[in-house]
Short mmCIF file of C-alpha atoms in Angstrom, two decimals:
data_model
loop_
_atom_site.label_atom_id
_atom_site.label_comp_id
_atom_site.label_asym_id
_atom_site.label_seq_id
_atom_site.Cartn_x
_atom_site.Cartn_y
_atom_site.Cartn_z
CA UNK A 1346 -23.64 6.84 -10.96
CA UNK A 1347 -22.04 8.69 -13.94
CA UNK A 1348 -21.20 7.46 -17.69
CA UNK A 1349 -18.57 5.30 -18.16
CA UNK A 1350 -15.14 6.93 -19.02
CA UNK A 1351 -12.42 4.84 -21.81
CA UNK A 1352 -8.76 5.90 -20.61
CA UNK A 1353 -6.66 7.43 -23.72
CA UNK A 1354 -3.37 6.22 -24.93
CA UNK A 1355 -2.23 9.35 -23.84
CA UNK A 1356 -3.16 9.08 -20.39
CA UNK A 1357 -1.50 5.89 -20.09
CA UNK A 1358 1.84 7.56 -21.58
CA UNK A 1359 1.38 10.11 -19.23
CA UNK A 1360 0.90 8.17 -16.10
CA UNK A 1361 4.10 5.71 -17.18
CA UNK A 1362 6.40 8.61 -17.38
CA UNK A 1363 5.09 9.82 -14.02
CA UNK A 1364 7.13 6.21 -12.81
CA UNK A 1365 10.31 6.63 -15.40
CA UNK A 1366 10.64 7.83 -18.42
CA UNK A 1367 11.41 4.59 -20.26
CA UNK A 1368 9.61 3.25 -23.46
CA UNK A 1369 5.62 1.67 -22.77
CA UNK A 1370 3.94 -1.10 -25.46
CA UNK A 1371 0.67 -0.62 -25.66
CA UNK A 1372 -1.82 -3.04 -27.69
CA UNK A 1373 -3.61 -1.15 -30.07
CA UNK A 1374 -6.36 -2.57 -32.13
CA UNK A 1375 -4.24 -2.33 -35.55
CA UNK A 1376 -1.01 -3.30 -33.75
CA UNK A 1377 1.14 -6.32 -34.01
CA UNK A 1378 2.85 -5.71 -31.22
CA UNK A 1379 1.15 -9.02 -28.97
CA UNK A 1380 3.72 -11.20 -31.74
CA UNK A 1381 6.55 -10.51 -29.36
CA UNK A 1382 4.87 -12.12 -26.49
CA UNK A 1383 8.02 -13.10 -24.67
CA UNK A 1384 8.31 -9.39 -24.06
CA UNK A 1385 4.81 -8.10 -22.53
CA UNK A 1386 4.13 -11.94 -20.99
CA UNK A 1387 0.85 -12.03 -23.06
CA UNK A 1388 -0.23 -15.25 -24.36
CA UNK A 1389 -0.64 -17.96 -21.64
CA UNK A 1390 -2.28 -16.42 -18.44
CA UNK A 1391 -3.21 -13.46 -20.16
CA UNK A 1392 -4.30 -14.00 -23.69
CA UNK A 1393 -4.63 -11.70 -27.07
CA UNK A 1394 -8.80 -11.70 -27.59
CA UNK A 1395 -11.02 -9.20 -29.55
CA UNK A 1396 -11.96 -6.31 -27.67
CA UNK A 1397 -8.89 -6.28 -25.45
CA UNK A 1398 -7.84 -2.44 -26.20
CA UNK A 1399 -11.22 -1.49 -25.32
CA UNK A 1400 -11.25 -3.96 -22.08
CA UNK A 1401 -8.24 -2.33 -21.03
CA UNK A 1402 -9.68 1.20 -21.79
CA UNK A 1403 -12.89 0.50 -19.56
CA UNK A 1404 -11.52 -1.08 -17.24
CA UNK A 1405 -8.21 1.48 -16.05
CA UNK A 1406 -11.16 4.60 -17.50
CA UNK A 1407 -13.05 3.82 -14.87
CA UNK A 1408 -10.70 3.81 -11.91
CA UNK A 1409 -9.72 7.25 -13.70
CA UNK A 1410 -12.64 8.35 -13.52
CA UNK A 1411 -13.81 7.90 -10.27
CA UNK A 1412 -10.64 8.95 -8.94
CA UNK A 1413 -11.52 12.52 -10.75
CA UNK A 1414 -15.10 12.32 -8.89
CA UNK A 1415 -13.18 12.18 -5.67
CA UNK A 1416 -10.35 14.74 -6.15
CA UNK A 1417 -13.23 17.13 -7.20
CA UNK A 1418 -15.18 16.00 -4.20
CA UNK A 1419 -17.97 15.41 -6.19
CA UNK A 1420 -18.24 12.06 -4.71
CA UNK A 1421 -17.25 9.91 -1.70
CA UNK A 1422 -17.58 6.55 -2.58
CA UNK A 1423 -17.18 5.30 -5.94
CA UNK A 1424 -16.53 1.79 -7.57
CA UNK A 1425 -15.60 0.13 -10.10
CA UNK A 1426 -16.37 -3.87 -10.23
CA UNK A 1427 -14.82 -3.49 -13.36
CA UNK A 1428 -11.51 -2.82 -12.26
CA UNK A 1429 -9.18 -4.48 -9.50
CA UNK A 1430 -6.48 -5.63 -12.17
CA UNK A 1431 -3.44 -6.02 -9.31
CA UNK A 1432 -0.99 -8.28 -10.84
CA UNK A 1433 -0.44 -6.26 -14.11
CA UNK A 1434 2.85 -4.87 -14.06
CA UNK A 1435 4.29 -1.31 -15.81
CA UNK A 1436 5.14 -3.15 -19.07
CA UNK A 1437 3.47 -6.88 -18.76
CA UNK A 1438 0.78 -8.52 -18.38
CA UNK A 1439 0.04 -10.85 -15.50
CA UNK A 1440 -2.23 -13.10 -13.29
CA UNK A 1441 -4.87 -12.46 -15.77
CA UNK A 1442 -4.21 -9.03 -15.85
CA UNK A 1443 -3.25 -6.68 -18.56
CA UNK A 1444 -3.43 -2.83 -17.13
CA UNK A 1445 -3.15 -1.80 -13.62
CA UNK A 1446 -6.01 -0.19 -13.37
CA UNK A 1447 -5.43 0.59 -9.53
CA UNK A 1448 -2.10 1.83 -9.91
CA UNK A 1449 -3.60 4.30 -12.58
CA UNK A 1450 -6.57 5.28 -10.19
CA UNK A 1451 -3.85 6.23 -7.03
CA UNK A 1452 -1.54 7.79 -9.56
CA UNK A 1453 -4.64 10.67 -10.03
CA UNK A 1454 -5.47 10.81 -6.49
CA UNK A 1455 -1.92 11.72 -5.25
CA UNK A 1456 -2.70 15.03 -7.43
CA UNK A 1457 -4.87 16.15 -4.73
CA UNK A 1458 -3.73 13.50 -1.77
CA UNK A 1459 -0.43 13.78 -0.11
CA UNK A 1460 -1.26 10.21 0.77
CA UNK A 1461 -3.13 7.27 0.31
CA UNK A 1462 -3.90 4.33 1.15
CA UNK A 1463 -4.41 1.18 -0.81
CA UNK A 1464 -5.95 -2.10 1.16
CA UNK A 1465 -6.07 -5.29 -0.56
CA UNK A 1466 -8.24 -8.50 0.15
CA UNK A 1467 -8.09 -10.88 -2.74
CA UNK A 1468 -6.52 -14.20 -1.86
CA UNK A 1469 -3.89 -13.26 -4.21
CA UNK A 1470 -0.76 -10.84 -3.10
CA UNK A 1471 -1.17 -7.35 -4.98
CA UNK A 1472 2.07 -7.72 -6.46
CA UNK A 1473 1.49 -5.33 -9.35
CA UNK A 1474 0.54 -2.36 -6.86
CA UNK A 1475 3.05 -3.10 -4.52
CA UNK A 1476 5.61 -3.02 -7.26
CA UNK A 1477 4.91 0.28 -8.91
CA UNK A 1478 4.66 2.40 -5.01
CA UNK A 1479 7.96 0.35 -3.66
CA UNK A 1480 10.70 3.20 -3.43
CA UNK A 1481 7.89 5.65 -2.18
CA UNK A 1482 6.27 7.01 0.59
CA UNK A 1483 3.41 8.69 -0.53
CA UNK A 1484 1.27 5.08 -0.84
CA UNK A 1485 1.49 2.25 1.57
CA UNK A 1486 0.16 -0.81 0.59
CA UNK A 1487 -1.33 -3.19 2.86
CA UNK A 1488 -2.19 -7.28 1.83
CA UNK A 1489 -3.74 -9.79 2.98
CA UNK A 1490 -3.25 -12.58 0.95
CA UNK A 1491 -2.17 -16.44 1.19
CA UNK A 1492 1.69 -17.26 1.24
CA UNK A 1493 3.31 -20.52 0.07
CA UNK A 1494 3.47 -22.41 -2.67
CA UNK A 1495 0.41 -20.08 -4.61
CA UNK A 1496 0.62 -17.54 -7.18
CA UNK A 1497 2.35 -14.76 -7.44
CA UNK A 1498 4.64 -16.12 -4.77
CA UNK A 1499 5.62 -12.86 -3.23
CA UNK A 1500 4.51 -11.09 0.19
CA UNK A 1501 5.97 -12.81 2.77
CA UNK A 1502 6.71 -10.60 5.67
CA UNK A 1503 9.90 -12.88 7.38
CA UNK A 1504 13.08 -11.50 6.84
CA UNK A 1505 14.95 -14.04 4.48
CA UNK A 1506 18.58 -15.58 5.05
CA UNK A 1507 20.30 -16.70 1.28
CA UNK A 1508 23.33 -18.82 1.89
CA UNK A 1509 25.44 -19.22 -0.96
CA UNK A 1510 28.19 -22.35 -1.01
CA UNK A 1511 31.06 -22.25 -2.51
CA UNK A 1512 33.67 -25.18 -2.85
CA UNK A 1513 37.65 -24.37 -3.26
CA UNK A 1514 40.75 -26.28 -2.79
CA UNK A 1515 43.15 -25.66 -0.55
CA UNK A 1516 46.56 -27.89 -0.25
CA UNK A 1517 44.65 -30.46 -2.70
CA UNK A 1518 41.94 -30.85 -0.37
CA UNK A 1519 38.63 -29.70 -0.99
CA UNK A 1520 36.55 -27.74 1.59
CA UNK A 1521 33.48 -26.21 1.66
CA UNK A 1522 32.83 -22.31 2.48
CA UNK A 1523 29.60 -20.59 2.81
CA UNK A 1524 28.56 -17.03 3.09
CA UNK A 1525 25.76 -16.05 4.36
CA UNK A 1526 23.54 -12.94 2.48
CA UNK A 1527 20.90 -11.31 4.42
CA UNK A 1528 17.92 -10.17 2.15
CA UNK A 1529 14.69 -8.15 3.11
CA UNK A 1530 11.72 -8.98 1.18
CA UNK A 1531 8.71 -7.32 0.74
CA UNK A 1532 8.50 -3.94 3.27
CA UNK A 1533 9.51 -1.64 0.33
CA UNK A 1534 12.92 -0.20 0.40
CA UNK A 1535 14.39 3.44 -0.15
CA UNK A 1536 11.83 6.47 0.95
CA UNK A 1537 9.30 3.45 0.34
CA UNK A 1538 10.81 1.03 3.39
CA UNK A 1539 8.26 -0.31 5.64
CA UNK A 1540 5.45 0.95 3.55
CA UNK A 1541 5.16 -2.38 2.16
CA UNK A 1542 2.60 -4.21 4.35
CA UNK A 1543 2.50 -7.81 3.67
CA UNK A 1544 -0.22 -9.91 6.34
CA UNK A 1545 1.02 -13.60 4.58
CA UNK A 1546 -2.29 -15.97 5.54
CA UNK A 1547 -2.72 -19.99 5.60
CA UNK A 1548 -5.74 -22.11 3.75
CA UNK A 1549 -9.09 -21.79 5.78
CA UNK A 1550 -9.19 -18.77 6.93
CA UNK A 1551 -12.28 -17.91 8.62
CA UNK A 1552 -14.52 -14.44 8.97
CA UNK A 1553 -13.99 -14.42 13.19
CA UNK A 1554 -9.72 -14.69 12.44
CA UNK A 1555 -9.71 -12.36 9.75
CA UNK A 1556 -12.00 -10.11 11.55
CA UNK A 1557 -9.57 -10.13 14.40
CA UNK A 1558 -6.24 -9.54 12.10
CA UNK A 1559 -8.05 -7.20 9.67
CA UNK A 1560 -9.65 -4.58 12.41
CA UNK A 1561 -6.35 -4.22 14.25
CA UNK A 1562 -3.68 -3.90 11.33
CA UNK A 1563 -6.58 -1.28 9.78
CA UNK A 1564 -6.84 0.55 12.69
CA UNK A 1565 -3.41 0.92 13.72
CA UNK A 1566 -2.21 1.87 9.65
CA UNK A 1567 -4.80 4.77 9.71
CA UNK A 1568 -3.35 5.83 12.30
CA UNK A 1569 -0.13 5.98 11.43
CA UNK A 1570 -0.08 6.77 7.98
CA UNK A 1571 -2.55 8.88 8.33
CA UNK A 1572 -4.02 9.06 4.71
CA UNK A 1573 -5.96 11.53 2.51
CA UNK A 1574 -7.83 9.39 0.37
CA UNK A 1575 -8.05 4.99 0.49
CA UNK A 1576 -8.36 2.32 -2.55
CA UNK A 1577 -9.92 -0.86 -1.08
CA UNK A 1578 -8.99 -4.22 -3.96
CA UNK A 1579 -12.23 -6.29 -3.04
CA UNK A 1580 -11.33 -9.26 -4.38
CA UNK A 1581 -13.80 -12.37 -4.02
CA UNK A 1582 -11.71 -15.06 -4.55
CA UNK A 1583 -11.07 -15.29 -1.18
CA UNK A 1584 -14.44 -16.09 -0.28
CA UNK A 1585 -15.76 -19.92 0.60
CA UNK A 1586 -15.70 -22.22 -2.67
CA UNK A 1587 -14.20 -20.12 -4.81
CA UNK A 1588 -12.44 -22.57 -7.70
CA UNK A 1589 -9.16 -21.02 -7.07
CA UNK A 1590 -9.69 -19.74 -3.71
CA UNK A 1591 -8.17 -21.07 -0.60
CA UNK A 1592 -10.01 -19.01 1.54
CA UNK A 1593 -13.15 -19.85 4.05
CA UNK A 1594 -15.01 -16.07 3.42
CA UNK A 1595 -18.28 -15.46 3.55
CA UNK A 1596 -19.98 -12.51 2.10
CA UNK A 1597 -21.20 -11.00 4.92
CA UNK A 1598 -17.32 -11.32 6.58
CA UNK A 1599 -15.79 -10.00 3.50
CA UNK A 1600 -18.24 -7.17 3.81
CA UNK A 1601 -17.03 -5.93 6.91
CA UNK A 1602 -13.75 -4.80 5.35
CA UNK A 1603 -15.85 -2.39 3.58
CA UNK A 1604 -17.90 -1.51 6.45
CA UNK A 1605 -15.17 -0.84 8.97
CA UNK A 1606 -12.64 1.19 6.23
CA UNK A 1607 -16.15 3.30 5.36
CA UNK A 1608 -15.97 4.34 9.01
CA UNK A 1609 -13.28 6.80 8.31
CA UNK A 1610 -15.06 9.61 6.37
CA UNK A 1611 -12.25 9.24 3.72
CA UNK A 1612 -12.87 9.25 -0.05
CA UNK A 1613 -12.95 5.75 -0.86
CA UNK A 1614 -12.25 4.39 -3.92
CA UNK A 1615 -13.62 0.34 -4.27
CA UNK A 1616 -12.56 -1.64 -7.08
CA UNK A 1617 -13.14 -5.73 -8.25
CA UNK A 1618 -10.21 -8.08 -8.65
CA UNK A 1619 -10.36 -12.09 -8.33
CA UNK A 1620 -13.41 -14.50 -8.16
CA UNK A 1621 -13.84 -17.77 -10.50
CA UNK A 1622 -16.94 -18.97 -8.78
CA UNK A 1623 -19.21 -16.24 -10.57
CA UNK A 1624 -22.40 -16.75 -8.20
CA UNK A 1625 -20.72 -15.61 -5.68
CA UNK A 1626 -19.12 -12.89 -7.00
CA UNK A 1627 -22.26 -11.64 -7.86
CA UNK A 1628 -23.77 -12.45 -4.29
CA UNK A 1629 -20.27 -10.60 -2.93
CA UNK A 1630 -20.26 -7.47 -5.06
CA UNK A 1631 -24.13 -6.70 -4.71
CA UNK A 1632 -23.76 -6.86 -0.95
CA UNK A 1633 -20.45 -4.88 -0.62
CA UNK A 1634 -22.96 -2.04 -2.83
CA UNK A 1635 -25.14 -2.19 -0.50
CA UNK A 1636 -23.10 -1.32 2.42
CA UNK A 1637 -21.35 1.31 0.59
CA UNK A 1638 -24.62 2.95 0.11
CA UNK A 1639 -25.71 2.35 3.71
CA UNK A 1640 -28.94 -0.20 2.66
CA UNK A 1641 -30.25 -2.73 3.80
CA UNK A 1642 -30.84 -5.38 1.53
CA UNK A 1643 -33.04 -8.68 1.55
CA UNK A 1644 -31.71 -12.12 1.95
CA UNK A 1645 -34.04 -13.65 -0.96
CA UNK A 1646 -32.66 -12.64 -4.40
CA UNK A 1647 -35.09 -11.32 -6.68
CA UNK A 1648 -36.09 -12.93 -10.06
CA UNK A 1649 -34.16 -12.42 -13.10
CA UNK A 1650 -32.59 -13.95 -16.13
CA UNK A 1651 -29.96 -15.56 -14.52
CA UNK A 1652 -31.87 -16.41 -11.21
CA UNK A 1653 -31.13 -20.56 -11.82
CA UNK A 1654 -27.61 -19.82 -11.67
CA UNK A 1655 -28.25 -19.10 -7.70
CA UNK A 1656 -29.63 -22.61 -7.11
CA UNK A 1657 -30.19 -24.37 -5.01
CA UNK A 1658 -31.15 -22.04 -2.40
CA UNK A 1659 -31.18 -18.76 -4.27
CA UNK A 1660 -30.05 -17.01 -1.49
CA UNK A 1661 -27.87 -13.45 -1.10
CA UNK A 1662 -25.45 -14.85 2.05
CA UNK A 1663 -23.57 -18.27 1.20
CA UNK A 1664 -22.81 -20.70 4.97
CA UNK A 1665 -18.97 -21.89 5.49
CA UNK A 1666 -17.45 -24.68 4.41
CA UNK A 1667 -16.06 -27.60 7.04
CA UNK A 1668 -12.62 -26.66 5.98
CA UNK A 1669 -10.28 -26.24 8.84
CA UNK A 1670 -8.65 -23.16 9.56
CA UNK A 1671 -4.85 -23.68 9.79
CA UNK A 1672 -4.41 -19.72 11.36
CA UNK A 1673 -3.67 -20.51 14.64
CA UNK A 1674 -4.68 -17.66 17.21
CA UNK A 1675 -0.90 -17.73 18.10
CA UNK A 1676 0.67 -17.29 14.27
CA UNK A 1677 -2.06 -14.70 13.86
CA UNK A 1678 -0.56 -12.53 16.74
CA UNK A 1679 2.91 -12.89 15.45
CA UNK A 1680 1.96 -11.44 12.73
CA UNK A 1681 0.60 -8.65 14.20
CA UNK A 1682 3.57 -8.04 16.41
CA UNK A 1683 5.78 -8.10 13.91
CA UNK A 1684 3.87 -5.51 11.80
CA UNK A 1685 3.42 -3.33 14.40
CA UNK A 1686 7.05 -3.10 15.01
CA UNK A 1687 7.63 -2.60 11.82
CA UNK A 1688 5.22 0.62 11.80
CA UNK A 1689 7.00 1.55 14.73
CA UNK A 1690 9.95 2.57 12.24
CA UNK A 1691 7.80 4.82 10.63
CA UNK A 1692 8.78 8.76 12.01
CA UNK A 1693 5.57 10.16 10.76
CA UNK A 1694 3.10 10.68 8.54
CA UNK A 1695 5.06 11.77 5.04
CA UNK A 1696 4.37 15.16 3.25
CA UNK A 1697 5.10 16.42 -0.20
CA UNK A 1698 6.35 19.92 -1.03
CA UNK A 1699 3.14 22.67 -2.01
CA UNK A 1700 3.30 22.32 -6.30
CA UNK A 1701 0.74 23.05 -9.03
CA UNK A 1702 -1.79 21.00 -9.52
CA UNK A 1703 -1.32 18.55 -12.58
CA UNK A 1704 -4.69 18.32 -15.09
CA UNK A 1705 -7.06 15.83 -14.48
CA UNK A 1706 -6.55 12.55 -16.47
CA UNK A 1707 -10.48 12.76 -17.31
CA UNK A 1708 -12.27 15.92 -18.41
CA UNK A 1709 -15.37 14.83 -18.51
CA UNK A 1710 -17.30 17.23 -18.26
CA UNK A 1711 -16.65 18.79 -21.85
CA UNK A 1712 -16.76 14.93 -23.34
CA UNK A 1713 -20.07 14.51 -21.91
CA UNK A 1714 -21.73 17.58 -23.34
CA UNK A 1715 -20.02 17.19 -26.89
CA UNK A 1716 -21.72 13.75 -26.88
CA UNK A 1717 -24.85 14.87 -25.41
CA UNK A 1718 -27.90 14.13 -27.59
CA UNK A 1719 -29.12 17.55 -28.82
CA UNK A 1720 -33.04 16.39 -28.89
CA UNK A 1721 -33.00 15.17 -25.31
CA UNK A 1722 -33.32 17.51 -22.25
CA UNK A 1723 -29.97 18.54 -20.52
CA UNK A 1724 -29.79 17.17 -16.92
CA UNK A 1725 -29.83 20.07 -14.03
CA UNK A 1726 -25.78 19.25 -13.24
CA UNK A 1727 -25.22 20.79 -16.81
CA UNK A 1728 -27.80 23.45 -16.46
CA UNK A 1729 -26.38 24.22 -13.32
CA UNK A 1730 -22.84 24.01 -14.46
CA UNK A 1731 -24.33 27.39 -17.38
CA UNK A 1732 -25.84 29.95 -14.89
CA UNK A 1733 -23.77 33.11 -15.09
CA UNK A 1734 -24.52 34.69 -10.76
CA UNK A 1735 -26.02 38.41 -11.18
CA UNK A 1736 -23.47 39.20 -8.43
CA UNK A 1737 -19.96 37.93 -10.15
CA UNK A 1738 -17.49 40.36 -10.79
CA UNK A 1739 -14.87 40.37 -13.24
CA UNK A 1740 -11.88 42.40 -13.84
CA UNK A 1741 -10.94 43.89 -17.21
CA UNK A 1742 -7.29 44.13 -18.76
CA UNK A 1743 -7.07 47.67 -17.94
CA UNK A 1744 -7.83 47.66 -14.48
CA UNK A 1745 -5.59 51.07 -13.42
CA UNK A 1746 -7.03 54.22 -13.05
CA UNK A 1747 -10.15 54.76 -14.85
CA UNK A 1748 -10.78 51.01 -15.99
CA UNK A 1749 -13.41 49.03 -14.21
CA UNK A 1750 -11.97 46.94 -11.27
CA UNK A 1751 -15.08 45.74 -9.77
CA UNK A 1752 -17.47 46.61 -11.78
CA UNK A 1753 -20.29 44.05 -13.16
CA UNK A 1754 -19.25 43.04 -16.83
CA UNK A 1755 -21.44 45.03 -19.31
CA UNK A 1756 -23.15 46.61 -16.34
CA UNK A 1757 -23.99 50.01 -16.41
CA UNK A 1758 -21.88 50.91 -19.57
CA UNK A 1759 -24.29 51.73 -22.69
CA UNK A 1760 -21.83 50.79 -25.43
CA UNK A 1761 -22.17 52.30 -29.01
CA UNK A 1762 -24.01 49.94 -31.73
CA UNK A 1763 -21.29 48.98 -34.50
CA UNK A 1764 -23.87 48.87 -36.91
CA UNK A 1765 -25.75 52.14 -35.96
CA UNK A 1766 -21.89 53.98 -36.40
CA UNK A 1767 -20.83 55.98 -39.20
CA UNK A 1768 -18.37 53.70 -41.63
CA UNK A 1769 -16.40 56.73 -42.18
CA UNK A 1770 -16.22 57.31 -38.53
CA UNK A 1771 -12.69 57.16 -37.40
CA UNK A 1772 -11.22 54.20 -34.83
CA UNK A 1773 -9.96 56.93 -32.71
CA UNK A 1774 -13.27 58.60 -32.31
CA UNK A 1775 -14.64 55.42 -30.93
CA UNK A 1776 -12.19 55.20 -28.38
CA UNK A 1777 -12.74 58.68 -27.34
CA UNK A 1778 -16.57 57.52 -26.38
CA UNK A 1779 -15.31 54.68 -24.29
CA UNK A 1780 -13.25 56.79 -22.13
CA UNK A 1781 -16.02 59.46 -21.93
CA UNK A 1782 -18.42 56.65 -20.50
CA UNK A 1783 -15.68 55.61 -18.34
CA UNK A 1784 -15.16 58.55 -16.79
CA UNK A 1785 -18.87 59.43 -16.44
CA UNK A 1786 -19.28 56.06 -14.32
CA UNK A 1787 -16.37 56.65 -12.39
CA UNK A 1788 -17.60 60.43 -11.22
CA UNK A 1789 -20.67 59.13 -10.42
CA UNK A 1790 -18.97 56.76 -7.97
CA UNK A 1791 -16.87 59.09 -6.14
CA UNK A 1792 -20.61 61.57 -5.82
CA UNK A 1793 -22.37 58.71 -4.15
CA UNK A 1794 -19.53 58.08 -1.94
CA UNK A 1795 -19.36 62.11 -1.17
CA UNK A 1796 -22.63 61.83 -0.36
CA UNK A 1797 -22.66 58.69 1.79
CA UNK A 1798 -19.26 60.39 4.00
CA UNK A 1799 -21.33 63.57 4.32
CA UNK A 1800 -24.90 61.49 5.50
CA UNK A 1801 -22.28 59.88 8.00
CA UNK A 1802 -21.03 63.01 9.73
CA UNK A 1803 -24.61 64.33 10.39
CA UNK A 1804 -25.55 61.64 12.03
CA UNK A 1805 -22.88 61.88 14.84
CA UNK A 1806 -23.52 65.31 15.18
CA UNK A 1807 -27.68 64.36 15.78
CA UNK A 1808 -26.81 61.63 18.05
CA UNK A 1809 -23.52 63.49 20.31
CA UNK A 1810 -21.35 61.70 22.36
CA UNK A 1811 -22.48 58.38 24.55
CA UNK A 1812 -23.62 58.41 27.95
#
């Protein structure tokens, strides 16, 4: 748990000119900039309301921010419900979704990560994600996500065939000619081909089949790819009755994507996304907590103020609906056949050239002891952060001959008082009682290593040669 970080215009500049360097619109509070709708698609899916700066700076601050907790390995798990905002694209808003604040969280880790991996469950395709990593190979996205007729209407993972007609006359007869355009959709392209992973799934999907697709695919990216760092999307509109869901989830199944990517060891970044039946949500989040943390938690939810919400059985774990599972064993292992091929193409697990480090999106550090009240008690991280070890060395300008390489600062060296001097005393003369207690340290040094030499030698001559 730490305080809750807003992200800076600044940092959003910053991270959009780490894609290209074109122009960004941002909504600020006095700006009228939402008037020209047609040109940041807010308005119908994603309306203008009060509060949506600061919505947009919690919600992409936090992904930020816990992406700065894991670069500085001060954490290994950290999420933010708040966050999970996939279909928002570079300069638009989408799918309900006005900053990508994933996008914005990976962007930090690949400071410290040569790679990583993002992993997305909502029912939805992570469009928005997918979009901004396409041409590289430094991310590789991996959805699992309904196909058809459903929004956003992209991540299929067949290889499409456009034929285009076109009618001319020849000898005043008409005839008909076609040509036939081969198209690859959605497995990235450039650096970034086949680091696309699209898994597209049918209505009813179950916990066993996705289990059995999920584990696999996983297992077999990790391996691969081989990343330094993982962003799990868990988005609960994929679970059972969800209002928009087509999905046949429970909790406890969509908890065991958590489970089996927390297996790895790897910092893990979890964020929210989807869900428009908010019980469950609820019910989904608190349980995927709970297995982050590695506790057990009780089936009976506990009183509160929103406890008749949970009715009627005011339970944590929701039961399946009758809806029939159209993923057929056999489509479900074409699928995986055809990924693995495709991750087959892959020569090897990408690297990236040794470069300074950039600065951290999030200093929080400083921002939380400038806003620190000054009549409460500091915590022991801060108090921690202000001891000053008896044992550090530091090393002054004039560390040549005679200056004090190695030497404890302000050890050992009686300085002269400025307000005990003489005003009439002369700079110079100052100087000259530096250097004297310079070079009164420094013999003093080279007698106690005389000394130690010469304590040396009579001991081999007490002891003679060995036997």
């Amino acid at each position: 748990m730490y305080p809750k970080q807003t992200a800076k215009s600044r940092t959003a500049e910053s991270v959009h000119q780490a894609i290209d360097s074109d122009s960004t619109i941002f909504i600020l509070p006095d700006s009228n900039s939402f008037r020209n709708g047609h040109i940041i698609n807010v308005g119908e899916d994603c309306p203008v309301f009060d509060g949506l700066y600061e919505f947009c700076q919690l919600s992409s601050g936090g992904s930020v921010a816990a992406a700065v907790k894991l670069n500085k390995q001060s954490a290994e798990i950290c999420i933010n419900w708040g966050g999970g905002l996939h279909h928002a694209k570079k300069s638009e808003a989408s799918g309900f979704c006005y900053v990508n604040d994933i996008v914005l969280g990976i962007l930090e880790l690949l400071k410290y990560h040569h790679r990583v991996l993002y992993i997305d469950i909502d029912v939805h395709h992570g469009d928005g994600v997918e979009e901004a990593f396409y041409t590289t190979d430094r991310v590789m996205t991996v959805s699992f996500h309904k196909y058809g007729e459903y929004f956003p209407g992209t991540g299929d993972l067949r290889v499409w065939v456009i034929v285009e007609f076109q009618i001319v006359e020849v000898e005043k007869k008409f005839c008909e000619i076609s040509k036939c355009v081969m198209l690859f959709q959605d497995i990235g392209a450039g650096k970034g081909k086949y680091y696309a992973v699209n898994i597209p799934l049918r209505d009813g999907m179950d916990d066993e089949s996705y289990e059995s697709i999920f584990v696999p695919i996983i297992s077999k990216v990790m391996e691969t790819f081989q990343p330094g760092a993982v962003v799990l999307q868990c988005g609960a509109d994929s679970l059972t009755g969800d209002r928009l869901g087509c999905f046949n989830l429970t909790v406890r199944g969509h908890g065991k994507c958590v489970e089996f990517v927390k297996k790895y060891g790897l910092p893990f970044l979890m964020v929210g996304g989807g869900g428009y039946t908010i019980r469950n949500v609820s019910r989904c989040w608190t349980y995927e907590t709970s297995v982050a943390l590695g506790v057990e938690i009780a089936n009976e939810l506990p009183y509160n103020d929103y406890f008749e919400y949970f009715g009627p059985d005011f339970k944590l774990h929701i039961s399946p609906s009758n809806m029939a599972n159209q993923n057929t064993p056999e489509y479900l292992e074409k699928i995986k056949t055809r990924l693995f091929e495709n991750l087959r193409m892959l020569p090897h697990a990408p690297g990236v050239q040794v470069q300074a480090i950039p600065e951290d999106s999030v200093n929080d550090s400083d921002d939380d002891e400038d806003k620190a009240n000054p009549d409460e008690r500091l915590t022991q991280a801060a108090l921690d952060k202000r001891i000053a070890p008896d044992n550090e060395f530091s090393d002054s300008e004039d560390e040549g001959e005679g200056g004090r390489r190695d030497q404890r600062s302000f050890k050992g060296r009686k300085r002269p008082r400025l307000d005990k001097m003489d005003k009439n005393s002369d700079k110079h003369d100052l100087e000259d009682k530096i250097k004297q207690e310079d070079s009164k340290l420094d013999t003093k040094g080279d007698n106690d290593k005389d000394e130690k030499s010469a304590l040396a030698e009579d001991l081999k001559k007490d002891t003679g040669p060995n036997p």
